[in-house]
Tab-separated table of C-alpha atoms and ligand atoms in Angstrom:
chain	number	residue	atom	x	y	z
A	1	UNK	CA	17.209	18.556	11.624
A	2	UNK	CA	14.738	17.009	9.413
A	3	UNK	CA	15.397	13.858	7.630
A	4	UNK	CA	16.110	13.777	4.033
A	5	UNK	CA	14.280	10.930	2.023
A	6	UNK	CA	15.434	10.376	-1.516
A	7	UNK	CA	12.412	10.605	-3.758
A	8	UNK	CA	12.424	8.775	-7.046
A	9	UNK	CA	8.954	9.194	-9.229
A	10	UNK	CA	10.449	7.262	-12.276
A	11	UNK	CA	8.069	7.063	-15.067
A	12	UNK	CA	4.398	6.823	-16.064
A	13	UNK	CA	2.052	6.482	-12.789
A	14	UNK	CA	5.166	6.393	-10.619
A	15	UNK	CA	5.134	10.302	-11.151
A	16	UNK	CA	1.649	10.507	-9.811
A	17	UNK	CA	1.444	8.279	-6.940
A	18	UNK	CA	4.579	9.295	-5.505
A	19	UNK	CA	3.784	13.265	-4.854
A	20	UNK	CA	0.154	11.658	-3.305
A	21	UNK	CA	2.312	9.755	-0.891
A	22	UNK	CA	4.461	12.795	0.375
A	23	UNK	CA	1.087	14.777	0.518
A	24	UNK	CA	-0.024	12.123	3.179
A	25	UNK	CA	3.012	11.826	5.244
A	26	UNK	CA	3.163	15.792	5.224
A	27	UNK	CA	-0.371	15.671	6.406
A	28	UNK	CA	0.570	13.285	9.091
A	29	UNK	CA	3.063	15.213	10.580
A	30	UNK	CA	6.228	13.697	9.622
A	31	UNK	CA	8.709	16.390	8.418
A	32	UNK	CA	11.504	15.087	5.901
A	33	UNK	CA	13.378	16.830	2.961
A	34	UNK	CA	12.314	15.519	-0.251
A	35	UNK	CA	15.487	14.989	-2.382
A	36	UNK	CA	14.287	14.500	-6.323
A	37	UNK	CA	16.477	11.542	-7.924
A	38	UNK	CA	16.343	10.663	-11.528
A	39	UNK	CA	15.559	7.092	-12.895
A	40	UNK	CA	13.769	5.038	-15.403
A	41	UNK	CA	13.410	5.118	-19.159
A	42	UNK	CA	14.131	8.903	-19.858
A	43	UNK	CA	17.357	8.312	-18.509
A	44	UNK	CA	18.172	5.254	-20.598
A	45	UNK	CA	17.001	7.095	-23.689
A	46	UNK	CA	18.670	10.314	-23.280
A	47	UNK	CA	21.744	9.296	-21.146
A	48	UNK	CA	22.425	5.650	-21.965
A	49	UNK	CA	21.740	4.691	-18.039
A	50	UNK	CA	18.471	4.345	-16.307
A	51	UNK	CA	20.104	4.508	-12.930
A	52	UNK	CA	22.462	7.403	-13.055
A	53	UNK	CA	25.262	7.268	-10.677
A	54	UNK	CA	23.946	10.442	-8.742
A	55	UNK	CA	20.971	8.773	-8.008
A	56	UNK	CA	22.690	5.670	-6.587
A	57	UNK	CA	24.477	8.547	-4.550
A	58	UNK	CA	22.103	9.920	-3.097
A	59	UNK	CA	20.989	7.010	-1.830
A	60	UNK	CA	24.586	6.202	-0.600
A	61	UNK	CA	24.143	9.348	1.603
A	62	UNK	CA	20.377	9.367	2.462
A	63	UNK	CA	19.720	5.879	2.526
A	64	UNK	CA	16.190	6.133	2.655
A	65	UNK	CA	14.508	5.998	-0.797
A	66	UNK	CA	10.860	6.165	-2.111
A	67	UNK	CA	10.455	4.926	-5.133
A	68	UNK	CA	7.504	4.824	-7.873
A	69	UNK	CA	7.533	2.912	-10.801
A	70	UNK	CA	9.742	2.632	-13.932
A	71	UNK	CA	8.795	1.733	-17.556
A	72	UNK	CA	10.904	-1.471	-18.553
A	73	UNK	CA	11.513	-2.974	-22.203
A	74	UNK	CA	13.166	-6.049	-23.704
A	75	UNK	CA	16.761	-5.805	-24.664
A	76	UNK	CA	16.013	-4.916	-28.459
A	77	UNK	CA	13.056	-2.288	-28.173
A	78	UNK	CA	15.467	-0.694	-25.254
A	79	UNK	CA	18.435	0.009	-28.017
A	80	UNK	CA	15.906	1.073	-30.721
A	81	UNK	CA	14.942	4.145	-28.252
A	82	UNK	CA	17.944	5.011	-27.487
A	83	UNK	CA	19.449	8.424	-28.374
A	84	UNK	CA	21.259	8.377	-31.585
A	85	UNK	CA	24.067	9.920	-30.505
A	86	UNK	CA	24.694	7.033	-27.805
A	87	UNK	CA	23.827	4.124	-30.280
A	88	UNK	CA	26.366	1.328	-30.976
A	89	UNK	CA	28.481	2.561	-27.972
A	90	UNK	CA	28.005	-0.058	-26.012
A	91	UNK	CA	25.343	1.075	-24.081
A	92	UNK	CA	23.188	-2.313	-22.470
A	93	UNK	CA	19.582	-1.636	-20.572
A	94	UNK	CA	19.424	-2.918	-17.620
A	95	UNK	CA	16.192	-2.669	-14.889
A	96	UNK	CA	17.147	0.215	-12.415
A	97	UNK	CA	15.203	-1.294	-9.600
A	98	UNK	CA	16.984	-4.374	-10.165
A	99	UNK	CA	19.886	-2.451	-10.598
A	100	UNK	CA	19.711	-0.625	-6.933
A	101	UNK	CA	18.593	-3.973	-5.231
A	102	UNK	CA	21.969	-5.660	-6.412
A	103	UNK	CA	24.007	-2.584	-5.859
A	104	UNK	CA	22.589	-1.833	-2.445
A	105	UNK	CA	22.182	-5.556	-1.668
A	106	UNK	CA	18.749	-4.704	-0.795
A	107	UNK	CA	18.172	-8.340	-0.049
A	108	UNK	CA	15.162	-8.415	2.357
A	109	UNK	CA	11.832	-7.778	0.463
A	110	UNK	CA	8.851	-7.393	2.460
A	111	UNK	CA	5.198	-7.477	0.847
A	112	UNK	CA	2.510	-7.051	3.527
A	113	UNK	CA	-0.807	-8.287	1.797
A	114	UNK	CA	-3.722	-7.270	4.175
A	115	UNK	CA	-7.371	-6.578	3.784
A	116	UNK	CA	-9.137	-3.744	4.564
A	117	UNK	CA	-12.271	-4.042	5.835
A	118	UNK	CA	-15.215	-3.147	3.108
A	119	UNK	CA	-12.889	-3.088	0.664
A	120	UNK	CA	-15.214	-4.347	-2.392
A	121	UNK	CA	-12.175	-6.404	-3.946
A	122	UNK	CA	-11.665	-8.341	-1.092
A	123	UNK	CA	-11.575	-12.135	-1.529
A	124	UNK	CA	-15.189	-14.379	-0.492
A	125	UNK	CA	-15.420	-17.497	-0.372
A	126	UNK	CA	-18.692	-19.575	0.163
A	127	UNK	CA	-19.544	-20.919	3.318
A	128	UNK	CA	-21.146	-24.129	4.328
A	129	UNK	CA	-24.642	-22.869	4.958
A	130	UNK	CA	-24.576	-21.667	1.149
A	131	UNK	CA	-23.730	-18.015	2.412
A	132	UNK	CA	-20.365	-16.189	1.933
A	133	UNK	CA	-17.451	-15.381	4.009
A	134	UNK	CA	-15.029	-12.330	3.648
A	135	UNK	CA	-11.799	-13.738	5.756
A	136	UNK	CA	-9.605	-10.677	6.913
A	137	UNK	CA	-6.059	-11.839	5.549
A	138	UNK	CA	-3.254	-10.340	6.883
A	139	UNK	CA	-0.120	-12.140	5.724
A	140	UNK	CA	3.405	-10.439	5.119
A	141	UNK	CA	5.631	-12.475	2.506
A	142	UNK	CA	9.432	-12.161	3.089
A	143	UNK	CA	10.749	-12.902	-0.026
A	144	UNK	CA	14.743	-13.244	-0.810
A	145	UNK	CA	15.370	-10.343	-3.010
A	146	UNK	CA	18.729	-11.020	-4.787
A	147	UNK	CA	19.425	-14.614	-5.285
A	148	UNK	CA	17.597	-17.931	-6.228
A	149	UNK	CA	16.486	-18.426	-9.842
A	150	UNK	CA	16.235	-14.553	-10.239
A	151	UNK	CA	20.306	-14.352	-9.784
A	152	UNK	CA	20.938	-13.990	-13.320
A	153	UNK	CA	23.244	-17.121	-13.658
A	154	UNK	CA	21.887	-18.319	-17.063
A	155	UNK	CA	22.764	-19.149	-20.165
A	156	UNK	CA	21.312	-20.363	-23.735
A	157	UNK	CA	24.042	-22.550	-25.390
A	158	UNK	CA	26.055	-22.734	-22.184
A	159	UNK	CA	30.053	-22.519	-22.333
A	160	UNK	CA	32.240	-25.335	-22.302
A	161	UNK	CA	33.212	-25.558	-19.013
A	162	UNK	CA	29.539	-24.652	-17.798
A	163	UNK	CA	28.542	-27.766	-19.928
A	164	UNK	CA	31.509	-29.931	-18.712
A	165	UNK	CA	30.948	-28.892	-15.073
A	166	UNK	CA	26.950	-29.836	-15.066
A	167	UNK	CA	27.849	-33.322	-16.916
A	168	UNK	CA	29.735	-33.965	-14.202
A	169	UNK	CA	25.934	-34.388	-12.582
A	170	UNK	CA	24.689	-37.997	-13.065
A	171	UNK	CA	21.274	-36.422	-13.966
A	172	UNK	CA	22.704	-34.713	-16.828
A	173	UNK	CA	22.763	-37.969	-18.801
A	174	UNK	CA	19.625	-37.343	-19.807
A	175	UNK	CA	20.515	-34.549	-21.703
A	176	UNK	CA	23.819	-35.902	-23.187
A	177	UNK	CA	22.291	-35.770	-26.891
A	178	UNK	CA	20.875	-32.548	-26.963
A	179	UNK	CA	23.828	-29.884	-28.895
A	180	UNK	CA	24.493	-27.026	-26.700
A	181	UNK	CA	22.753	-24.196	-28.858
A	182	UNK	CA	19.658	-26.064	-27.724
A	183	UNK	CA	20.143	-25.952	-24.028
A	184	UNK	CA	18.826	-22.954	-22.340
A	185	UNK	CA	20.018	-23.322	-18.045
A	186	UNK	CA	18.877	-21.020	-15.682
A	187	UNK	CA	20.413	-21.628	-12.237
A	188	UNK	CA	18.895	-21.579	-8.545
A	189	UNK	CA	21.552	-20.544	-6.382
A	190	UNK	CA	21.038	-20.199	-2.635
A	191	UNK	CA	23.937	-18.790	-0.329
A	192	UNK	CA	23.584	-19.913	3.690
A	193	UNK	CA	24.241	-16.471	4.484
A	194	UNK	CA	21.265	-15.005	2.501
A	195	UNK	CA	18.954	-17.611	3.223
A	196	UNK	CA	20.054	-16.910	6.937
A	197	UNK	CA	19.184	-13.124	6.713
A	198	UNK	CA	15.929	-13.563	5.137
A	199	UNK	CA	14.724	-16.309	7.591
A	200	UNK	CA	16.045	-14.485	10.677
A	201	UNK	CA	14.192	-11.124	9.338
A	202	UNK	CA	10.786	-13.328	8.921
A	203	UNK	CA	11.155	-14.294	12.420
A	204	UNK	CA	11.933	-11.110	13.946
A	205	UNK	CA	9.073	-9.197	12.282
A	206	UNK	CA	6.635	-12.041	13.390
A	207	UNK	CA	7.570	-11.474	16.930
A	208	UNK	CA	7.882	-7.627	16.924
A	209	UNK	CA	4.405	-7.366	15.251
A	210	UNK	CA	2.616	-10.442	16.948
A	211	UNK	CA	2.205	-12.741	14.354
A	212	UNK	CA	1.752	-16.617	15.842
A	213	UNK	CA	3.313	-18.261	12.763
A	214	UNK	CA	6.206	-18.179	9.964
A	215	UNK	CA	5.756	-20.350	7.118
A	216	UNK	CA	8.600	-21.412	4.691
A	217	UNK	CA	6.930	-22.006	1.835
A	218	UNK	CA	9.537	-23.651	-0.572
A	219	UNK	CA	9.842	-27.105	-2.732
A	220	UNK	CA	12.046	-29.487	-0.649
A	221	UNK	CA	10.836	-32.375	-1.575
A	222	UNK	CA	12.078	-31.916	-5.309
A	223	UNK	CA	14.478	-28.726	-4.786
A	224	UNK	CA	16.388	-30.813	-2.600
A	225	UNK	CA	19.517	-28.757	-2.206
A	226	UNK	CA	18.222	-25.311	-2.431
A	227	UNK	CA	14.799	-25.420	-0.556
A	228	UNK	CA	16.230	-28.283	1.608
A	229	UNK	CA	18.878	-25.353	2.447
A	230	UNK	CA	15.881	-22.931	3.269
A	231	UNK	CA	13.961	-25.396	5.415
A	232	UNK	CA	17.263	-26.697	7.311
A	233	UNK	CA	17.919	-23.193	8.409
A	234	UNK	CA	14.672	-22.037	8.901
A	235	UNK	CA	14.205	-25.318	11.486
A	236	UNK	CA	17.427	-23.955	13.179
A	237	UNK	CA	16.775	-20.595	13.465
A	238	UNK	CA	12.852	-21.078	14.682
A	239	UNK	CA	14.103	-22.319	17.962
A	240	UNK	CA	15.515	-18.881	18.896
A	241	UNK	CA	11.906	-17.939	18.616
A	242	UNK	CA	9.904	-20.786	20.499
A	243	UNK	CA	6.897	-18.678	21.003
A	244	UNK	CA	6.429	-18.625	17.217
A	245	UNK	CA	5.566	-21.949	15.559
A	246	UNK	CA	7.527	-22.928	12.384
A	247	UNK	CA	5.209	-24.132	9.426
A	248	UNK	CA	6.308	-25.834	6.104
A	249	UNK	CA	4.457	-25.642	2.838
A	250	UNK	CA	5.211	-26.504	-0.751
A	251	UNK	CA	4.627	-23.461	-3.254
A	252	UNK	CA	2.262	-25.547	-5.327
A	253	UNK	CA	0.019	-26.763	-2.438
A	254	UNK	CA	0.401	-23.145	-0.743
A	255	UNK	CA	-1.284	-21.214	-3.874
A	256	UNK	CA	-4.171	-23.768	-3.651
A	257	UNK	CA	-4.728	-23.186	0.106
A	258	UNK	CA	-4.268	-19.704	-0.085
A	259	UNK	CA	-7.579	-19.312	-1.969
A	260	UNK	CA	-8.959	-21.871	0.672
A	261	UNK	CA	-8.035	-20.478	4.052
A	262	UNK	CA	-5.761	-17.320	3.463
A	263	UNK	CA	-6.530	-16.037	6.976
A	264	UNK	CA	-4.719	-18.937	8.524
A	265	UNK	CA	-1.002	-17.308	7.342
A	266	UNK	CA	1.056	-14.952	9.009
A	267	UNK	CA	4.738	-14.563	7.695
A	268	UNK	CA	5.544	-16.410	4.923
A	269	UNK	CA	9.356	-16.878	4.183
A	270	UNK	CA	10.536	-17.822	0.469
A	271	UNK	CA	13.264	-17.780	-2.057
A	272	UNK	CA	13.129	-15.043	-4.730
A	273	UNK	CA	11.159	-16.532	-7.575
A	274	UNK	CA	8.271	-18.502	-5.288
A	275	UNK	CA	7.953	-15.341	-2.669
A	276	UNK	CA	7.165	-13.321	-6.416
A	277	UNK	CA	4.611	-15.798	-6.731
A	278	UNK	CA	3.110	-16.118	-3.160
A	279	UNK	CA	3.105	-12.520	-2.889
A	280	UNK	CA	1.168	-12.081	-5.815
A	281	UNK	CA	-1.189	-14.614	-5.140
A	282	UNK	CA	-1.840	-13.224	-1.907
A	283	UNK	CA	-2.034	-9.443	-3.138
A	284	UNK	CA	-4.819	-10.576	-5.336
A	285	UNK	CA	-6.699	-11.429	-2.168
A	286	UNK	CA	-6.444	-8.035	-0.573
A	287	UNK	CA	-6.988	-5.627	-3.486
A	288	UNK	CA	-4.425	-6.109	-6.335
A	289	UNK	CA	-1.845	-3.773	-7.503
A	290	UNK	CA	-3.981	-0.765	-6.058
A	291	UNK	CA	-3.367	-1.987	-2.795
A	292	UNK	CA	-0.141	-4.063	-3.085
A	293	UNK	CA	3.236	-2.348	-0.727
A	294	UNK	CA	6.531	-3.402	-0.603
A	295	UNK	CA	10.080	-2.475	1.393
A	296	UNK	CA	13.496	-3.451	-0.315
A	297	UNK	CA	15.798	-3.542	2.914
A	298	UNK	CA	19.432	-3.900	2.825
A	299	UNK	CA	22.079	-3.340	5.464
A	300	UNK	CA	22.475	0.177	5.080
A	301	UNK	CA	19.926	1.252	2.535
A	302	UNK	CA	16.310	0.805	2.438
A	303	UNK	CA	14.108	1.521	-0.637
A	304	UNK	CA	9.960	1.500	-0.428
A	305	UNK	CA	7.935	0.779	-3.169
A	306	UNK	CA	4.302	-0.115	-4.793
A	307	UNK	CA	4.408	-3.286	-6.281
A	308	UNK	CA	2.858	-2.101	-9.600
A	309	UNK	CA	4.439	-0.762	-12.782
A	310	UNK	CA	4.593	2.197	-14.510
A	311	UNK	CA	0.741	1.337	-15.854
A	312	UNK	CA	1.907	3.660	-19.146
A	313	UNK	CA	-1.972	3.273	-20.534
A	314	UNK	CA	-2.875	5.440	-17.460
A	315	UNK	CA	0.097	8.127	-17.286
A	316	UNK	CA	-1.560	10.816	-19.665
A	317	UNK	CA	-5.121	10.855	-17.895
A	318	UNK	CA	-5.872	13.749	-16.546
A	319	UNK	CA	-7.258	13.563	-14.094
A	320	UNK	CA	-5.400	10.792	-12.754
A	321	UNK	CA	-7.775	7.378	-11.932
A	322	UNK	CA	-4.996	5.179	-10.538
A	323	UNK	CA	-4.939	4.258	-6.905
A	324	UNK	CA	-2.371	6.105	-4.708
A	325	UNK	CA	-2.914	3.302	-1.595
A	326	UNK	CA	-0.100	1.134	-2.975
A	327	UNK	CA	2.317	4.078	-2.748
A	328	UNK	CA	0.860	5.279	0.715
A	329	UNK	CA	1.130	1.955	2.170
A	330	UNK	CA	4.872	1.771	0.770
A	331	UNK	CA	5.485	4.668	2.735
A	332	UNK	CA	3.860	3.622	5.975
A	333	UNK	CA	6.241	0.821	5.522
A	334	UNK	CA	9.005	3.364	5.338
A	335	UNK	CA	7.586	4.919	8.400
A	336	UNK	CA	7.696	1.607	10.355
A	337	UNK	CA	11.485	1.091	9.127
A	338	UNK	CA	12.805	4.741	10.487
A	339	UNK	CA	10.857	4.471	13.932
A	340	UNK	CA	7.545	6.549	13.140
A	341	UNK	CA	5.341	3.754	13.639
A	342	UNK	CA	2.860	5.961	15.368
A	343	UNK	CA	2.613	7.870	12.159
A	344	UNK	CA	2.508	4.840	9.933
A	345	UNK	CA	-0.328	3.720	11.998
A	346	UNK	CA	-2.074	6.926	12.166
A	347	UNK	CA	-1.986	6.613	7.730
A	348	UNK	CA	-3.384	2.934	8.170
A	349	UNK	CA	-6.202	4.053	9.989
A	350	UNK	CA	-7.007	6.659	7.694
A	351	UNK	CA	-6.949	4.511	5.000
A	352	UNK	CA	-9.095	1.825	6.620
A	353	UNK	CA	-11.886	4.351	7.602
A	354	UNK	CA	-12.004	5.526	3.717
A	355	UNK	CA	-12.330	1.909	2.540
A	356	UNK	CA	-14.838	0.981	4.989
A	357	UNK	CA	-16.982	4.060	4.889
A	358	UNK	CA	-17.197	2.957	0.806
A	359	UNK	CA	-18.057	6.439	-0.487
A	360	UNK	CA	-14.432	7.264	-2.185
A	361	UNK	CA	-13.476	4.523	-4.496
A	362	UNK	CA	-10.776	4.438	-7.268
A	363	UNK	CA	-11.804	2.623	-10.858
A	364	UNK	CA	-10.644	-0.672	-9.690
A	365	UNK	CA	-12.154	-1.061	-6.014
A	366	UNK	CA	-15.443	-0.404	-8.578
A	367	UNK	CA	-14.072	-2.910	-11.015
A	368	UNK	CA	-14.368	-0.477	-13.909
A	369	UNK	CA	-12.541	-0.641	-17.073
A	370	UNK	CA	-9.506	1.745	-16.656
A	371	UNK	CA	-10.159	5.409	-18.727
A	372	UNK	CA	-11.274	8.811	-18.307
A	373	UNK	CA	-14.838	7.455	-18.581
A	374	UNK	CA	-14.400	6.010	-14.876
A	375	UNK	CA	-14.670	9.142	-13.580
A	376	UNK	CA	-18.020	9.940	-14.730
A	377	UNK	CA	-18.983	6.445	-13.749
A	378	UNK	CA	-18.551	7.587	-9.904
A	379	UNK	CA	-14.656	6.978	-9.632
A	380	UNK	CA	-12.633	8.800	-7.463
A	381	UNK	CA	-9.380	10.494	-9.001
A	382	UNK	CA	-6.088	9.780	-7.798
A	383	UNK	CA	-6.202	13.139	-5.789
A	384	UNK	CA	-9.546	12.926	-4.420
A	385	UNK	CA	-8.562	9.557	-2.844
A	386	UNK	CA	-5.550	11.119	-1.348
A	387	UNK	CA	-7.765	14.001	-0.099
A	388	UNK	CA	-10.092	11.682	1.820
A	389	UNK	CA	-7.311	9.808	3.293
A	390	UNK	CA	-6.105	13.243	4.559
A	391	UNK	CA	-9.121	14.521	5.823
A	392	UNK	CA	-9.314	11.152	7.921
A	393	UNK	CA	-6.122	11.576	9.510
B	1	NAI	P1	1.322	-2.444	-14.456
B	1	NAI	O1	1.560	-2.733	-12.621
B	1	NAI	O2	2.185	-1.246	-14.762
B	1	NAI	O3	0.137	-2.218	-14.573
B	1	NAI	C1	-0.555	-3.139	-15.036
B	1	NAI	C2	-2.249	-3.139	-14.635
B	1	NAI	O4	-2.656	-2.947	-13.120
B	1	NAI	C3	-2.851	-1.762	-15.064
B	1	NAI	O5	-3.008	-1.761	-16.637
B	1	NAI	C4	-3.704	-1.244	-14.443
B	1	NAI	O6	-5.012	-2.230	-14.718
B	1	NAI	C5	-3.211	-2.014	-13.076
B	1	NAI	N1	-2.653	-1.188	-12.170
B	1	NAI	C6	-1.637	-0.939	-11.522
B	1	NAI	N2	-1.162	0.219	-11.007
B	1	NAI	C7	-2.285	0.247	-10.543
B	1	NAI	C8	-2.602	1.390	-9.683
B	1	NAI	N3	-2.018	2.209	-8.719
B	1	NAI	N4	-4.289	1.501	-9.372
B	1	NAI	C9	-4.979	0.835	-9.807
B	1	NAI	N5	-4.784	0.175	-11.159
B	1	NAI	C10	-3.423	-0.364	-10.994
B	1	NAI	O7	2.070	-3.731	-14.910
B	1	NAI	P2	2.355	-3.595	-16.695
B	1	NAI	O8	1.566	-2.834	-17.393
B	1	NAI	O9	2.695	-5.102	-16.985
B	1	NAI	O10	3.903	-3.042	-17.118
B	1	NAI	C11	3.829	-1.466	-16.984
B	1	NAI	C12	5.504	-0.990	-17.123
B	1	NAI	O11	5.639	-1.284	-15.797
B	1	NAI	C13	6.111	-2.091	-17.541
B	1	NAI	O12	7.275	-1.517	-18.505
B	1	NAI	C14	6.783	-3.131	-17.086
B	1	NAI	O13	7.968	-3.399	-17.095
B	1	NAI	C15	6.914	-1.914	-15.918
B	1	NAI	N6	6.857	-2.511	-14.436
B	1	NAI	C16	7.535	-1.707	-13.294
B	1	NAI	C17	7.854	-2.332	-12.575
B	1	NAI	C18	8.463	-1.586	-10.967
B	1	NAI	O14	8.403	-0.519	-11.349
B	1	NAI	N7	8.621	-2.406	-10.048
B	1	NAI	C19	6.801	-3.405	-11.839
B	1	NAI	C20	6.104	-4.190	-12.614
B	1	NAI	C21	5.932	-3.605	-13.924
B	2	MG	MG1	5.745	-9.836	-9.462
């Protein structure tokens, strides 16, 4: 019986890159039935819900999702584009990918940042003798995906009870004279179970894939409670993994070091916002959005997606110019997750071969401006890149 995968292309270039990833999966001999599921802007505008219930049900049933990208807009812009028949009926826009992470508690976010040899976008640095070095980066960021500073517990003009509760803290004294309407508060909440889950997953991944270190990247000298809990739990959990070193860095220093000696780092684990920041930092060293893949993993359901968005500027270009590699690498993460590691390795090897050969490059790899012109300047189309990968399988 073939496996069923919920395919959610979403908006813009999500609709372009997801079918390309499926082409590669099929060429690699992975047999599955892809069940299309609606998600994104169109469903907000027409139905008042960017994450239709039927999509949630499909994921509940089949557990594994491949997701392209969605378009998201601020609250007011969203309200304006809603179908007139639905206006003023209490519909509120929320991001469907955030919705999926919350609904299925996809609390483990994994973002591998691995350079492919020969990628013209790789980080290089000047060496002591005046030449240059191109260290191969192989970092994997584990980002807590549901809590922390992005948990959404925040107020401008906090209600009285909230203000009163905060004022039990001595450090609130300095805000005593600020009127509530001039106070904006975002909370950073870390729960011990979620903290333990992300840290343990990071260590287990390090063990499974042979990384020698796990770095807990926080700021415990300032954020003594939340980062403090991350650090303490990391120290405890590390005792179960005697062969893996625990390194401790501060997020600010980490951002400096990652452009100095990025090849030193293996698995990195952080709270939601710090994980967001550090993973973008590392992704920039290995090719950026055209190469940045990710997994959102919960106890039951897992969704795999490129880090990039719907890039509306490029969605209508025909032929398409965007790089499908981030989406294809996300599909490889899906294969790893469901025990098809060999097929994943085969696809990664084919991507590596295409990049190293350097004949087929999308516009981003040539550092060209993204436009139809890029093709005339020698950039490969999205489909040509996929074809090159498939012919290397
Ligand atoms: P974006 O990631 O869509 O595009 C930013 C720029 O990155 C593009 O203009 C392009 O230059 C480059 N880029 C992105 N994907 C690429 C690819 N596959 N190949 C080559 N170059 C690529 O981010 P932007 O423009 O900030 O947002 C556009 C829309 O996407 C917004 O509505 C935003 O809310 C949404 N978004 C959705 C995400 C998701 O679905 N998870 C994540 C980020 C943004
Ligand atoms: Mg980000």
